[in-house]
PDB file of C-alpha atoms in Angstrom:
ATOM      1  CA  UNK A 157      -0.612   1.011  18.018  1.00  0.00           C
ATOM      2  CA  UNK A 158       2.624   3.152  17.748  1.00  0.00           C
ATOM      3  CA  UNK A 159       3.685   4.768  15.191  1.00  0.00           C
ATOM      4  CA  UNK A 160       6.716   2.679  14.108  1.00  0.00           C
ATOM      5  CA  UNK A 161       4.481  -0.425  14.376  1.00  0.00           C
ATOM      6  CA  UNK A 162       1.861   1.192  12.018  1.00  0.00           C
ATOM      7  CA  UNK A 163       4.489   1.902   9.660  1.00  0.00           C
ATOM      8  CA  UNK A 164       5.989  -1.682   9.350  1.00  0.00           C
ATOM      9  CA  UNK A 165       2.827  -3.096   9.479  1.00  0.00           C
ATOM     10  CA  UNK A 166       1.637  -0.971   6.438  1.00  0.00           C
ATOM     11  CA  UNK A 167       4.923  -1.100   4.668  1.00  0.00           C
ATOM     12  CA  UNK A 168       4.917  -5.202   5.060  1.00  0.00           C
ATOM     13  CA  UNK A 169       1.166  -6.035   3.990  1.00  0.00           C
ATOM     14  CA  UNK A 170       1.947  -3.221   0.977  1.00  0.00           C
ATOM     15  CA  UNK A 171       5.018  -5.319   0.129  1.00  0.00           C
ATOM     16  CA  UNK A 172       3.054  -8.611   0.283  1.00  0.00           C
ATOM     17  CA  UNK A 173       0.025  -7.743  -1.444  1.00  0.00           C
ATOM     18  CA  UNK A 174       1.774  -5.853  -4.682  1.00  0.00           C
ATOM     19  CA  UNK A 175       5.617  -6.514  -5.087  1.00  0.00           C
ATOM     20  CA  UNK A 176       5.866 -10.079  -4.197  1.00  0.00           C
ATOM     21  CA  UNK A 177       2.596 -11.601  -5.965  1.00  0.00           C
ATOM     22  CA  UNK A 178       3.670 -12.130  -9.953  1.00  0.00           C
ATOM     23  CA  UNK A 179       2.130 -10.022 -11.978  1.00  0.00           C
ATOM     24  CA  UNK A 180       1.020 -11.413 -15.176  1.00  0.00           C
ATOM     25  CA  UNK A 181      -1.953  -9.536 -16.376  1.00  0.00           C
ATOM     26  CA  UNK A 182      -3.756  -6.317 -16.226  1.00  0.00           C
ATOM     27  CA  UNK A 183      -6.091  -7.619 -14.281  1.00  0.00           C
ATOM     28  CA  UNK A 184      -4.267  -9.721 -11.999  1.00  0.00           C
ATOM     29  CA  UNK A 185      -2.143  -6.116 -11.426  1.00  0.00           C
ATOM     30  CA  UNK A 186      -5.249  -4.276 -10.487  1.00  0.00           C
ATOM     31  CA  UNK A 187      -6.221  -6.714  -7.631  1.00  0.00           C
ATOM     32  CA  UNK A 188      -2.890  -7.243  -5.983  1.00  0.00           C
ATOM     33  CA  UNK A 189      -2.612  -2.825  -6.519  1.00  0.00           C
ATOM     34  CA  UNK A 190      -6.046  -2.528  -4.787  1.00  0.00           C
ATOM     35  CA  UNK A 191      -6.075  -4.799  -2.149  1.00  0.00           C
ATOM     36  CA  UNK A 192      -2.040  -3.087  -1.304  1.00  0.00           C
ATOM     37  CA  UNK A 193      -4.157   0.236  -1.380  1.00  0.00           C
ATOM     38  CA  UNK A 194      -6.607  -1.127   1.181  1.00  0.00           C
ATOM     39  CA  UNK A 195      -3.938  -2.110   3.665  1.00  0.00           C
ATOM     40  CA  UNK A 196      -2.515   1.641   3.127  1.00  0.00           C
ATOM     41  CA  UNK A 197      -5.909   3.161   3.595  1.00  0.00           C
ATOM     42  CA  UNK A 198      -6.264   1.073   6.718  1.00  0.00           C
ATOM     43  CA  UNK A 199      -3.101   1.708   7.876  1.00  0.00           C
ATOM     44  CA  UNK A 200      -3.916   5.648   7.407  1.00  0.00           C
ATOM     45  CA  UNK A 201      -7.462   4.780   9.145  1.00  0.00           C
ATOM     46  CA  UNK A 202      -5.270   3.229  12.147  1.00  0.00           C
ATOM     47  CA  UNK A 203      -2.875   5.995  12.565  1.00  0.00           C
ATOM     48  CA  UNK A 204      -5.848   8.850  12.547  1.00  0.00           C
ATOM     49  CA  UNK A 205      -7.601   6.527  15.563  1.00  0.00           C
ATOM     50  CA  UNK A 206      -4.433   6.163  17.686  1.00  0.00           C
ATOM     51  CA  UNK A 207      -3.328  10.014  16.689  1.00  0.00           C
ATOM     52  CA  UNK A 208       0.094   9.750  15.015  1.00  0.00           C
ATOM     53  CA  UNK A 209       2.349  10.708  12.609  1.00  0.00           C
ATOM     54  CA  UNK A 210       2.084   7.707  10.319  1.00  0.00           C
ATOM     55  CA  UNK A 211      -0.635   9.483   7.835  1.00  0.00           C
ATOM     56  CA  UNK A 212       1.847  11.128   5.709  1.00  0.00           C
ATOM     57  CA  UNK A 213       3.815   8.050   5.795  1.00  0.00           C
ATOM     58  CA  UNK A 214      -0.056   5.906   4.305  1.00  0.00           C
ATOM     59  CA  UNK A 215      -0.380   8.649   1.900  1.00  0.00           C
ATOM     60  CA  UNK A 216       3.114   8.249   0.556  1.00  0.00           C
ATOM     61  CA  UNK A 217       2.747   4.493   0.370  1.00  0.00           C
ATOM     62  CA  UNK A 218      -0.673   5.336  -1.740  1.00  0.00           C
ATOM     63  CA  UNK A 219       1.239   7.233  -4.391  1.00  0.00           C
ATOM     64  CA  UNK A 220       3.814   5.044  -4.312  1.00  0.00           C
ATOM     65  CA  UNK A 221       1.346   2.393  -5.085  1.00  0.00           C
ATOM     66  CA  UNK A 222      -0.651   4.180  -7.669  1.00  0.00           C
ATOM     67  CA  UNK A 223       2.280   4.668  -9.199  1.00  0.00           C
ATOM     68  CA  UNK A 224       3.937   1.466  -9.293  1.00  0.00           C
ATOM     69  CA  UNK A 225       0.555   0.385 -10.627  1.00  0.00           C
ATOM     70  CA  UNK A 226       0.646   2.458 -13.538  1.00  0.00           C
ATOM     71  CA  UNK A 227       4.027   1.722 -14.225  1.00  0.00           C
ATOM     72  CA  UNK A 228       2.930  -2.293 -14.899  1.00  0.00           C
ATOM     73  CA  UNK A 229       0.082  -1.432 -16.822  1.00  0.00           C
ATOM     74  CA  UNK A 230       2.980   0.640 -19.065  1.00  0.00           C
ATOM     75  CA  UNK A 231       4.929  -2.145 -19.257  1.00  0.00           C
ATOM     76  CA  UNK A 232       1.846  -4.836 -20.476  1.00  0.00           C
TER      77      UNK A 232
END
C-alpha cells in the first residue's frame, strides 16, 4: 500500500469510527475513541510493513484522537 492510500484510508476509518458516530455518553465516547485508535495503530502497523512515510502521519492522528477524546469527556 502507498503512502497516500495509507493515509486516506486511516484518515477515513478515523473519521467514521469517532466524528460521525453521536456521542452521547462517556462510555459510548470511549468505544467509538478506541476502536478510531485501533484503525490509527493499524494504519501505523501498515505503513512500518510497506516502509513509508505515513507513521508520523498515524501518530498525529493518535494525538489528535486522544485529544478529541478528552475534549468530550470535558464537555459531559
Amino acid at each position: 500500500m502507498k503512502n497516500a492510500e495509507i493515509i486516506k484510508t486511516a484518515t477515513s476509518k478515523t473519521q467514521t469510527s469517532s466524528i460521525d458516530q453521536p456521542v452521547n455518553n462517556p462510555k459510548d465516547c470511549k468505544n467509538s475513541a478506541t476502536l478510531a485508535l485501533y484503525h490509527a495503530v493499524g494504519a501505523r502497523t501498515e505503513a512500518i510493513i510497506s516502509n513509508t512515510e505515513a507513521i508520523g502521519t498515524a501518530n498525529l492522528l493518535n494525538k489528535y484522537l486522544i485529544i478529541t477524546y478528552c475534549n468530550h469527556l470535558l464537555k459531559l
